[in-house]
Amino acid sequence: MFEVRDRRAKDAIERLKVIEEKWQKWWEEEHIYEADPDPSKPKFFVTFPYPYVNAFPHLGSAFTILRVDITARYKRMRGYNVLFPQGWHATGGPIMAAALRLREGDPKIIWTLLSMGVGDDELEKFKDPKYWVFYFTKGWKRDLKRYGMSIDWRREFYTTYLNPYYSKFVQWQYLRLKEKGLVDKGEHPVVWCPKEKKVVGDHDRPDEYAGISPTEAVIIKFRTEDGTVFPALTYRPETVFGVTNVWVNPEAEYLTAIVDGEKWIINEYASRELADQKHEVKVVGRVRGVDLLGIMVQNPVDGRWVPVLPASFVDPDMGTGVVMSVPAHAPFDYRGLLDLQERPDLLERYGLDPSIVRGLKPIPLIRLEGYSEIPARDAVEKRGVKSQEERWALEAATKEIYTKEYHTGILLEITGRWAGMKVSEAKEEITDWLVSRGDAVRVYTLPERVYCRCGARTHVKIVSDQWFLLYSKPEWKRLAHRAVDRMKFYPETLRAEFHKLIDWYKDWAFTHRNELGTPLPWDESWVIESLSDSTIYMAYYTIAKYLQHPEKYGIRPEQLVPEVFDYIFKGVGDVEKVSERTGIPASLLKQMREEFLYWYPVDLRISGKDLIQNHLVFFIFHHTALFEEKHWPRGIGVNGWVLLRGEKMSKQKGNFILLRQALDLWGADATRWAEIMGGGDPGLDDANFEPDVAEKAALELEEWIRFASENYNADAREEYTTVDMWFESVMNRLIAETTDHMEETKYKSALVTGYYHLQAAYRWYIRRAGRPNKDLLRKFIETQTLLIAPFAPHTAEEVWHRIGKKGSIVFAEWPEADTSKIRPEIEAAEEILKAVIEDAREIMKFVEKPRRLKVIVAAGWKYNVLTAVLRHRQEGKPLKDSIREALRELEGQVPKREIGNLVKLLVKYPEVLSRLTPRDVEMRHLKEAADFIARELGLEEAIVIAEEESTDQKKKIALPGKPALVLE
RNA sequence: GCGGGGGUGCCCGAGCCUGGCCAAAGGGGUCGGGCUUAGGACCCGAUGGCGUAGGCCUGCGUGGGUUCAAAUCCCACCCCCCGCACCA
């Protein structure tokens, strides 16, 4: 699918790969990225959310972790002691489900594994979920190393009971949360497989059923004279006021069942679903739908008697199989009723007298702007629907009417005390009222059929003794808000978003079954679900170095009683006693405590935007519950996905690249480069990876190695000229700008500024100066290499050594902008020069064979005026006022008859204010560049003269920063 | 629906917070020139329309508004993307 076609790029990449491997090996041997507490240095702790290890990293995950690595590298160069650890996430269902599916021989799983390079002979091993964890953990680590990640691998770990050390840590967390009253037991609706008796997550279903979750619905009871209940399931209980009849499917079979002591007519599906939702259901008989027709039932809200009628659109397998009919507001009902009225044979077929529907008319109960009294009729007629069999059109009509009525519909008089209210406001109240009268029951159901992977039809079950994290608690929310107030966000707009999310969060069901994870400490039949075991594990990194290495520190999992973590993370308890109780040496406990205190809190957590609404909120919540305020997170950075050639990556479409494939194709540095160039600034926009950019990057990087090593000690010019002054100014300014971008994690901007702009400046410098100044050339080579070091660390390290620097560039000092070298007036003068050349080019289009250019620099008094104007502008005055003020100040010092002309020019070219520079500087600069101008334009000569000395008529249009030009 | 992000020149993409230097950075593509045995490599120029002196006109989703001045600020509308809880 992807290949490097360009021959030169291909060769360059191969050479770069050799260099990359060399330095990776060296870094590892030197333990460069292993960070231990060092009180003499400030620390910086940066993390990437541990990935779920059911596949290898692709360009998307690689992008986010690259932003973490760049942060780590930059901070090291700024003198920080940086901790960048990495762990692996195995908690949850997908791996388990995939392993089970493989045992069943699912071709999709086989294909997925084979496409990631798993050998045929190895497939067998993946039937064990553990193998997935080990296999992909290893794979990730290998890929990240090749990618040049500056990770301290001593702190690596994975989750679940497979790692008892980590499980102990998670259990400590939940024991303490429970003590604080932040977890509780409750009920929770889930999608349930009655055959396998388990919750059916997305990974347990065929793809077409993914994403469908339980929705709230209401069953309204329509009773016959003898009390038999026709339970109509509806999403719109408020429309009960407009019921004209009840529908059943005449071809279906119904059950009679005793539900909570009443006799109900329901379908098989509802009998199962209700039984799983705390209702007592006892099936006592069966009845054909056709035999229910014509029965009269009573509308509970107004006592009207309405008939049970046949409708083919009633799905006998959904809901209860009984539907209430509101023809004024439900297109299906409207059309269904019309069918019966227009075609008496439909009724006669079931032995019903057509007179039964003669008097039935839609009963409006909602007023909807832009529609008649009967919106359902409008929607049906608009689409020309002729029969209830036209499902698709009726679905569309239903969607239209439901949505509009819900949001803008107003209830009519017929609804009694709700008249005048909006549907969206009255709905819940009406439901409560119906329920309180015993005329309705709240239930959960699925809006569509959902099948389990095992083939069974699922329904909604209410799970009891489900455990919840009580995010709804106001005290907890308050703490979380406070944390958000104190944090730094990249981009800053995230702050408001997090405040909203914290308010929005309700309680979270945090225990699952049949998944990998850590057992709930007080009820091991549950496992703590994946988001909930990943909230504060950054603290675990600080001590994973000790816990995960029993060969070195001798700690066993069973020694990790809760008191150990209390002591390490909170300083609670007596260390000697904890030591005595656990057998862990007190000195080691103290060391871990010290290490935690040194590294914590997390300074910056960088993640993809997908984790904003879940993990990152949990991350904040749990820290505030468990840690002292000084240990709450300090920063969050977020970035978008990675598109590949402008499209979402998708295995199906074939535009999908694993990190390892990218590394094979372009090597580490070029891949990193292209990822950042695709959109490395923080934010919610997606980045776009272009393979061509990676190829180009490889060429540029190799070129830089060549250029730097050939020129660092090369012979160059000794004297220091104005042009050198210009380049030195630009270089320092670009350093400052790049540094600002780095601080904001705007890595694309930093790379554009620190590399592309600097390179462009150097090119112009050479064009201007011919040969570079010797000192500046060296400075340029050093600066450029340092500025790209976080992005292309291997290339930078190579250059660093080739030019004879000692030590690793990893710890080299980030360039400091020398602000004394930044000379705005020189840069402005250079801008003027460029403008002169550009303008002259424009004029040359119209002049035949010019030989000479006269550059007429504006008269001195004009500079005085503009200087004053600029001063007023900078005070915030509008342009016009600034000019007026300036002229008033300088009254008598300017030639009156020329004022009008100057004002006109200034209004036309306000940009000259931005490059206003002292007249002598402009004059000198242009004079020195006269030969250059002539050369650039292909003229014999260019001369620079003052307006005062010129006799040309043109001289009048000269402005400071925009000399008059005369070509002859 | 709720919440969030976005619509810029042939394409990608910066700018928008802090209005004028924005016909709008930088790439890519295309065209022309240079270098060269050749080049997909490198360098220079052009790339909305018109224009025989540096100009004029049109223009940053659509329609209004504020302002001496708007891609940038305000209002309304249209369109696209993402999340909404057992998917990590």
Coordinates of N, CA and C (backbone and C1' of nucleotides) in Angstrom, one line a residue, chain A residues 6 8 52 89 91 93-94 188 201-203 213 407 466 497 500 506-509 512 515 530-531 613-614 684-685 696 748 767 839 842-843 845-846 873 878-880 908-911 914 954 957 963-967, chain B residues 1-7 11-17 19-29 39-47 50-56 67-69 81-88:
Chain A
D6 N 10.8 7.4 -4.2 CA 12.0 8.2 -4.5 C 13.3 7.5 -4.1
R8 N 16.4 8.6 -3.9 CA 17.3 9.3 -3.0 C 16.7 9.3 -1.6
Y52 N -4.3 0.3 25.7 CA -4.9 -1.0 25.8 C -4.1 -1.9 24.8
H89 N -2.1 -1.3 29.6 CA -3.4 -1.5 30.1 C -4.1 -2.8 29.5
T91 N -6.9 -4.2 31.3 CA -8.2 -4.3 31.9 C -9.3 -4.2 31.0
G93 N -12.8 -5.9 28.6 CA -13.4 -7.1 27.9 C -12.8 -7.5 26.6
P94 N -12.4 -6.5 25.8 CA -12.0 -6.9 24.4 C -11.0 -8.0 24.3
H188 N -28.5 -1.0 38.1 CA -28.0 -0.5 36.8 C -28.5 -1.3 35.7
G201 N -21.3 -6.5 26.2 CA -20.6 -5.2 25.7 C -20.5 -5.2 24.2
D202 N -20.0 -4.1 23.7 CA -19.8 -4.0 22.2 C -19.0 -5.2 21.7
H203 N -17.9 -5.5 22.4 CA -17.0 -6.5 21.9 C -17.6 -7.9 22.0
S213 N -27.5 1.0 23.3 CA -27.6 0.8 24.8 C -29.0 1.0 25.3
H407 N -39.0 19.1 21.3 CA -38.3 20.4 21.6 C -39.1 21.6 21.5
Q466 N -24.8 -3.8 42.0 CA -23.8 -3.1 41.2 C -23.1 -2.0 42.0
E497 N -14.5 23.2 29.5 CA -15.0 21.9 29.2 C -15.0 20.9 30.4
K500 N -17.6 21.7 33.0 CA -18.9 21.2 32.5 C -19.0 19.7 32.8
K506 N -22.7 11.8 36.4 CA -23.5 11.1 37.4 C -22.7 9.9 38.0
D507 N -23.3 9.1 38.8 CA -22.6 8.0 39.4 C -22.2 7.1 38.3
W508 N -21.0 6.4 38.5 CA -20.4 5.6 37.5 C -20.4 4.1 38.0
A509 N -21.0 3.2 37.2 CA -20.9 1.8 37.6 C -19.5 1.3 37.3
H512 N -17.5 -4.7 36.9 CA -18.0 -5.6 35.8 C -17.7 -7.0 36.1
E515 N -14.4 -10.0 32.9 CA -13.4 -9.3 32.2 C -12.1 -9.4 33.0
S530 N -12.3 -1.0 33.5 CA -11.1 -0.5 32.9 C -10.8 1.0 33.2
L531 N -11.8 1.8 33.1 CA -11.6 3.2 33.4 C -11.3 3.5 34.9
Q613 N -13.6 13.1 27.9 CA -14.9 12.9 28.6 C -14.9 11.8 29.6
N614 N -13.9 11.0 29.6 CA -13.9 9.9 30.6 C -12.7 9.8 31.4
L684 N -8.3 20.2 19.4 CA -9.2 19.1 19.1 C -9.3 18.8 17.6
D685 N -8.6 19.6 16.9 CA -8.5 19.3 15.4 C -7.7 18.1 15.2
K696 N 10.2 13.6 2.4 CA 10.9 14.9 2.3 C 11.8 15.1 3.6
K748 N 4.0 21.8 16.3 CA 4.1 22.1 14.9 C 4.6 23.5 14.7
R767 N 22.2 34.4 0.4 CA 21.9 35.1 -0.9 C 22.4 36.6 -0.8
D839 N 8.6 45.7 -5.3 CA 7.9 46.8 -6.0 C 8.6 47.0 -7.3
E842 N 7.6 44.6 -9.8 CA 6.2 44.9 -10.3 C 6.3 46.0 -11.4
I843 N 7.1 47.0 -11.2 CA 7.2 48.1 -12.1 C 7.9 47.6 -13.4
K845 N 7.6 45.1 -15.0 CA 6.7 44.5 -16.0 C 6.3 45.4 -17.0
F846 N 6.3 46.7 -16.7 CA 5.8 47.7 -17.6 C 6.8 48.6 -18.2
R873 N -0.6 55.5 17.7 CA -1.3 54.2 17.4 C -1.0 53.2 18.5
P878 N -7.2 55.3 17.1 CA -7.4 54.9 15.7 C -6.5 55.7 14.8
L879 N -6.3 55.1 13.6 CA -5.3 55.7 12.7 C -5.6 57.1 12.4
K880 N -6.8 57.5 12.1 CA -7.1 58.9 11.7 C -6.7 59.8 12.8
K908 N -3.3 54.9 2.7 CA -3.3 53.9 1.7 C -2.3 52.8 2.0
Y909 N -1.2 53.1 2.6 CA -0.2 52.1 3.0 C 0.1 52.1 4.5
P910 N -0.9 51.8 5.3 CA -0.6 51.8 6.7 C 0.5 50.8 7.1
E911 N 0.8 49.8 6.2 CA 1.8 48.8 6.6 C 3.2 49.4 6.8
S914 N 4.6 49.5 10.3 CA 5.1 48.3 11.0 C 6.6 48.2 10.7
K954 N 8.6 61.8 -9.0 CA 8.2 60.6 -8.2 C 8.5 60.7 -6.7
I957 N 6.1 60.5 -3.7 CA 5.4 59.4 -3.1 C 6.3 58.5 -2.2
P963 N 10.4 53.6 -0.1 CA 11.0 54.7 -0.9 C 10.3 54.7 -2.3
A964 N 10.4 56.0 -2.9 CA 10.0 56.1 -4.3 C 11.0 55.4 -5.2
L965 N 10.5 54.8 -6.2 CA 11.3 54.1 -7.2 C 11.2 54.7 -8.6
V966 N 12.4 54.9 -9.2 CA 12.4 55.4 -10.6 C 13.2 54.4 -11.4
L967 N 12.6 53.9 -12.4 CA 13.4 53.0 -13.3 C 13.6 53.7 -14.6
Chain B
rG1 P -30.7 19.5 17.1 O5' -31.1 18.6 18.3 C5' -32.4 18.8 19.0 C4' -32.3 18.2 20.3 C3' -31.1 18.6 21.2 O3' -31.4 19.8 21.8 C1' -31.3 16.3 21.2
rC2 P -30.2 20.9 22.1 O5' -29.3 20.2 23.1 C5' -29.7 20.1 24.4 C4' -28.6 19.3 25.2 C3' -27.2 19.9 25.0 O3' -27.0 21.0 25.8 C1' -27.1 17.6 24.8
rG3 P -26.1 22.2 25.2 O5' -24.6 21.6 25.2 C5' -24.0 21.3 26.5 C4' -22.8 20.5 26.2 C3' -21.8 21.2 25.2 O3' -21.1 22.3 25.7 C1' -21.9 18.9 24.8
rG4 P -20.6 23.4 24.7 O5' -19.4 22.7 23.9 C5' -18.2 22.4 24.6 C4' -17.3 21.5 23.7 C3' -16.8 22.2 22.4 O3' -15.8 23.1 22.6 C1' -17.5 20.0 22.0
rG5 P -15.6 24.3 21.6 O5' -15.0 23.7 20.3 C5' -13.7 23.1 20.4 C4' -13.4 22.3 19.1 C3' -13.5 23.2 17.8 O3' -12.3 23.9 17.6 C1' -14.7 21.2 17.5
rG6 P -12.4 25.4 16.9 O5' -12.8 25.0 15.4 C5' -11.9 24.4 14.6 C4' -12.6 23.8 13.4 C3' -13.0 24.8 12.3 O3' -11.9 25.2 11.6 C1' -14.6 23.1 12.6
rG7 P -12.1 26.3 10.4 O5' -12.4 25.3 9.2 C5' -12.3 25.7 7.8 C4' -13.6 25.3 7.1 C3' -14.1 26.3 6.1 O3' -13.8 25.8 4.8 C1' -15.9 25.5 7.5
rC11 P -9.5 23.6 -3.6 O5' -8.4 22.6 -3.1 C5' -8.6 21.2 -3.4 C4' -7.5 20.4 -2.8 C3' -7.2 20.7 -1.3 O3' -8.0 19.9 -0.5 C1' -5.2 20.8 -2.6
rC12 P -8.3 20.5 1.0 O5' -7.0 20.4 1.8 C5' -6.5 19.1 2.1 C4' -5.1 19.2 2.7 C3' -5.0 20.1 4.0 O3' -5.4 19.4 5.1 C1' -3.2 20.6 2.6
rG13 P -6.1 20.2 6.4 O5' -5.0 21.3 6.7 C5' -3.8 21.1 7.5 C4' -2.9 22.3 7.5 C3' -3.5 23.5 8.3 O3' -3.1 23.3 9.6 C1' -2.8 24.2 6.1
rA14 P -3.9 24.2 10.7 O5' -3.3 25.6 10.6 C5' -2.3 26.1 11.5 C4' -1.6 27.3 11.0 C3' -2.2 28.6 11.6 O3' -1.9 28.8 12.9 C1' -1.4 28.9 9.4
rG15 P -3.0 29.3 14.0 O5' -3.2 30.8 13.5 C5' -2.2 31.7 13.5 C4' -2.6 32.9 12.7 C3' -3.8 33.6 13.1 O3' -3.5 34.6 14.1 C1' -3.9 33.4 10.8
rC16 P -4.1 34.5 15.6 O5' -5.7 35.0 15.3 C5' -6.0 36.3 14.9 C4' -7.5 36.2 14.6 C3' -8.3 36.0 15.9 O3' -9.1 37.2 16.1 C1' -8.9 34.5 14.1
rC17 P -8.6 38.4 17.1 O5' -8.7 37.7 18.5 C5' -10.0 37.3 19.1 C4' -9.7 36.7 20.4 C3' -8.9 37.5 21.4 O3' -9.8 38.4 22.1 C1' -8.0 35.3 21.3
rG19 P -7.8 43.6 18.4 O5' -7.6 43.6 16.8 C5' -7.4 42.4 16.0 C4' -7.9 42.7 14.7 C3' -6.9 43.6 13.9 O3' -6.5 42.8 12.9 C1' -9.2 44.4 13.8
rG20 P -5.0 43.0 12.4 O5' -5.1 44.3 11.5 C5' -5.2 44.2 10.1 C4' -5.1 45.5 9.4 C3' -3.7 45.9 9.0 O3' -3.7 45.8 7.6 C1' -5.0 47.7 9.9
rC21 P -3.3 44.6 6.8 O5' -1.7 44.5 7.0 C5' -0.9 45.3 6.1 C4' 0.5 45.0 6.4 C3' 0.8 43.6 6.8 O3' 0.8 42.8 5.6 C1' 2.1 45.0 8.1
rC22 P 0.8 41.3 5.7 O5' -0.5 40.9 4.9 C5' -0.9 41.4 3.7 C4' -2.3 41.1 3.5 C3' -3.3 42.1 4.1 O3' -4.2 42.6 3.2 C1' -3.7 39.9 4.9
rA23 P -3.9 43.2 1.9 O5' -3.5 41.8 1.1 C5' -4.2 41.4 0.1 C4' -3.6 40.1 -0.4 C3' -2.7 40.4 -1.7 O3' -1.4 40.0 -1.5 C1' -4.4 38.7 -2.1
rA24 P -0.6 39.5 -0.3 O5' -1.6 38.6 0.7 C5' -1.3 37.3 0.8 C4' -1.7 36.8 2.2 C3' -1.8 35.3 2.4 O3' -0.5 34.8 2.8 C1' -3.8 36.3 3.1
rA25 P 0.4 34.0 1.8 O5' 1.5 33.5 2.8 C5' 2.3 34.5 3.4 C4' 3.1 33.9 4.6 C3' 3.9 32.6 4.2 O3' 5.1 32.9 3.6 C1' 2.7 32.3 6.3
rG26 P 5.6 32.0 2.4 O5' 5.6 30.6 3.1 C5' 6.6 30.2 4.1 C4' 6.3 28.8 4.6 C3' 6.2 27.8 3.5 O3' 7.5 27.4 3.0 C1' 4.4 27.5 4.9
rG27 P 7.8 27.1 1.6 O5' 7.6 25.5 1.6 C5' 6.4 25.0 1.2 C4' 6.2 23.6 1.8 C3' 5.8 22.7 0.6 O3' 6.8 21.8 0.3 C1' 4.0 23.0 2.1
rG28 P 7.2 21.8 -1.3 O5' 5.9 21.0 -1.8 C5' 5.5 19.7 -1.3 C4' 4.2 19.3 -1.8 C3' 4.0 19.5 -3.3 O3' 4.6 18.4 -4.0 C1' 2.1 20.3 -2.2
rG29 P 5.2 18.6 -5.4 O5' 3.9 19.0 -6.3 C5' 2.9 18.0 -6.6 C4' 1.8 18.6 -7.2 C3' 2.1 19.4 -8.5 O3' 2.2 18.5 -9.6 C1' 0.7 20.7 -7.2
rG39 P 16.5 17.2 -17.6 O5' 16.2 16.5 -16.1 C5' 15.3 15.4 -16.0 C4' 15.5 14.7 -14.7 C3' 15.0 15.5 -13.5 O3' 13.6 15.2 -13.3 C1' 17.2 14.6 -13.1
rG40 P 12.6 16.5 -13.1 O5' 12.2 16.3 -11.6 C5' 10.8 16.0 -11.2 C4' 10.8 15.1 -10.0 C3' 12.0 15.3 -9.1 O3' 11.7 16.3 -8.2 C1' 11.6 13.0 -9.5
rA41 P 12.7 16.8 -7.0 O5' 13.9 15.8 -6.9 C5' 14.3 15.3 -5.6 C4' 15.7 15.9 -5.3 C3' 15.8 17.4 -5.1 O3' 15.4 17.8 -3.8 C1' 17.6 16.7 -6.5
rC42 P 14.9 19.3 -3.5 O5' 16.1 20.2 -3.9 C5' 17.2 20.3 -3.0 C4' 18.2 21.3 -3.6 C3' 17.7 22.7 -3.8 O3' 17.6 23.5 -2.7 C1' 18.9 22.0 -5.7
rC43 P 16.5 24.6 -2.5 O5' 17.0 25.8 -3.4 C5' 18.2 26.5 -3.2 C4' 18.5 27.5 -4.3 C3' 17.3 28.4 -4.6 O3' 17.2 29.5 -3.7 C1' 18.2 27.5 -6.6
rC44 P 15.8 30.1 -3.4 O5' 15.5 30.9 -4.8 C5' 16.3 32.1 -5.1 C4' 15.8 32.6 -6.5 C3' 14.4 32.9 -6.6 O3' 14.0 34.1 -6.0 C1' 15.1 31.7 -8.5
rG45 P 12.5 34.3 -5.4 O5' 11.6 34.4 -6.7 C5' 11.7 35.6 -7.5 C4' 11.0 35.4 -8.8 C3' 9.5 35.1 -8.6 O3' 8.8 36.3 -8.4 C1' 10.4 33.7 -10.2
rA46 P 7.4 36.2 -7.6 O5' 6.4 35.6 -8.7 C5' 6.1 36.3 -9.9 C4' 5.2 35.4 -10.8 C3' 3.9 34.9 -10.2 O3' 2.9 35.9 -10.2 C1' 5.0 33.1 -11.2
rU47 P 1.9 35.9 -9.0 O5' 1.0 34.6 -9.2 C5' 0.2 34.4 -10.4 C4' -0.3 33.0 -10.3 C3' -1.0 32.6 -9.1 O3' -2.4 33.1 -9.1 C1' 0.4 30.8 -9.7
rC50 P -7.1 38.0 -16.6 O5' -7.2 39.6 -16.6 C5' -8.3 40.3 -17.1 C4' -8.3 41.7 -16.7 C3' -7.1 42.5 -17.1 O3' -7.2 42.9 -18.5 C1' -7.7 43.0 -14.9
rG51 P -5.8 43.1 -19.2 O5' -5.1 44.3 -18.4 C5' -5.7 45.6 -18.5 C4' -4.9 46.6 -17.7 C3' -3.4 46.7 -18.0 O3' -3.3 47.7 -19.1 C1' -3.7 46.5 -15.7
rU52 P -2.2 47.5 -20.2 O5' -1.0 48.5 -19.8 C5' -0.3 48.3 -18.5 C4' 1.1 48.9 -18.7 C3' 1.1 50.5 -18.6 O3' 1.5 50.7 -17.2 C1' 2.3 49.7 -20.5
rA53 P 1.4 52.0 -16.4 O5' 2.5 51.8 -15.4 C5' 2.3 51.0 -14.2 C4' 3.2 51.5 -13.1 C3' 2.8 52.9 -12.6 O3' 2.3 52.8 -11.3 C1' 5.1 52.7 -13.0
rG54 P 1.0 52.3 -10.6 O5' 1.5 51.4 -9.4 C5' 1.7 50.0 -9.7 C4' 2.6 49.4 -8.7 C3' 2.3 49.9 -7.2 O3' 1.4 49.0 -6.7 C1' 4.7 50.0 -7.7
rG55 P 0.6 49.3 -5.3 O5' -0.7 49.9 -5.8 C5' -0.8 51.3 -6.2 C4' -1.8 51.4 -7.3 C3' -3.1 50.7 -7.1 O3' -4.0 51.5 -6.3 C1' -2.4 50.2 -9.2
rC56 P -5.1 50.9 -5.4 O5' -6.2 50.4 -6.4 C5' -6.9 51.3 -7.2 C4' -7.8 50.6 -8.2 C3' -8.7 49.6 -7.6 O3' -9.9 50.1 -7.1 C1' -7.6 48.6 -9.4
rU67 P -20.6 52.2 13.8 O5' -19.1 52.0 13.5 C5' -18.1 52.1 14.6 C4' -16.8 51.8 14.1 C3' -16.3 52.6 12.9 O3' -15.8 53.9 13.3 C1' -15.8 50.3 12.5
rC68 P -16.2 55.1 12.3 O5' -15.3 54.9 11.1 C5' -15.6 55.7 9.9 C4' -14.4 55.5 8.9 C3' -14.1 54.0 8.6 O3' -14.9 53.5 7.6 C1' -12.1 55.3 9.1
rA69 P -15.5 52.0 7.8 O5' -14.1 51.1 7.8 C5' -13.4 51.0 6.5 C4' -12.2 50.1 6.8 C3' -12.4 48.8 7.4 O3' -12.7 47.9 6.3 C1' -10.7 49.8 8.6
rC81 P -20.3 14.2 8.7 O5' -19.2 14.4 9.8 C5' -17.8 14.0 9.4 C4' -16.9 14.4 10.6 C3' -17.2 13.7 11.9 O3' -16.8 12.4 12.0 C1' -16.8 16.0 12.2
rC82 P -17.6 11.3 12.8 O5' -17.1 11.7 14.3 C5' -15.7 11.6 14.7 C4' -15.6 12.1 16.1 C3' -16.5 11.5 17.1 O3' -16.0 10.3 17.6 C1' -16.4 13.9 17.4
rG83 P -17.0 9.2 18.1 O5' -17.3 9.8 19.6 C5' -16.4 9.7 20.6 C4' -16.9 10.3 21.9 C3' -18.2 9.7 22.4 O3' -18.0 8.6 23.1 C1' -18.3 12.1 22.4
rC84 P -19.2 7.5 23.3 O5' -20.3 8.3 24.1 C5' -20.2 8.5 25.5 C4' -21.5 9.1 26.0 C3' -22.8 8.4 25.6 O3' -23.0 7.3 26.5 C1' -23.0 10.7 25.2
rA85 P -24.0 6.2 26.0 O5' -23.5 5.0 26.8 C5' -22.1 4.5 26.6 C4' -21.4 4.4 27.9 C3' -22.2 3.6 29.0 O3' -22.1 2.3 28.8 C1' -21.1 5.5 29.9
rC86 P -23.4 1.3 28.8 O5' -22.6 0.0 28.3 C5' -21.4 0.1 27.6 C4' -20.3 -0.7 28.3 C3' -20.6 -2.2 28.2 O3' -19.9 -2.9 27.2 C1' -19.9 -1.6 30.4
rC87 P -19.5 -1.7 25.9 O5' -17.9 -1.7 26.0 C5' -17.2 -2.4 25.0 C4' -16.1 -1.5 24.4 C3' -15.1 -1.0 25.4 O3' -14.1 -2.0 25.6 C1' -15.7 0.7 24.0
rA88 P -13.7 -2.4 27.1 O5' -12.1 -2.5 26.9 C5' -11.2 -1.7 27.6 C4' -10.5 -0.8 26.8 C3' -9.7 0.3 27.6 O3' -8.4 -0.2 27.8 C1' -11.1 1.4 26.0

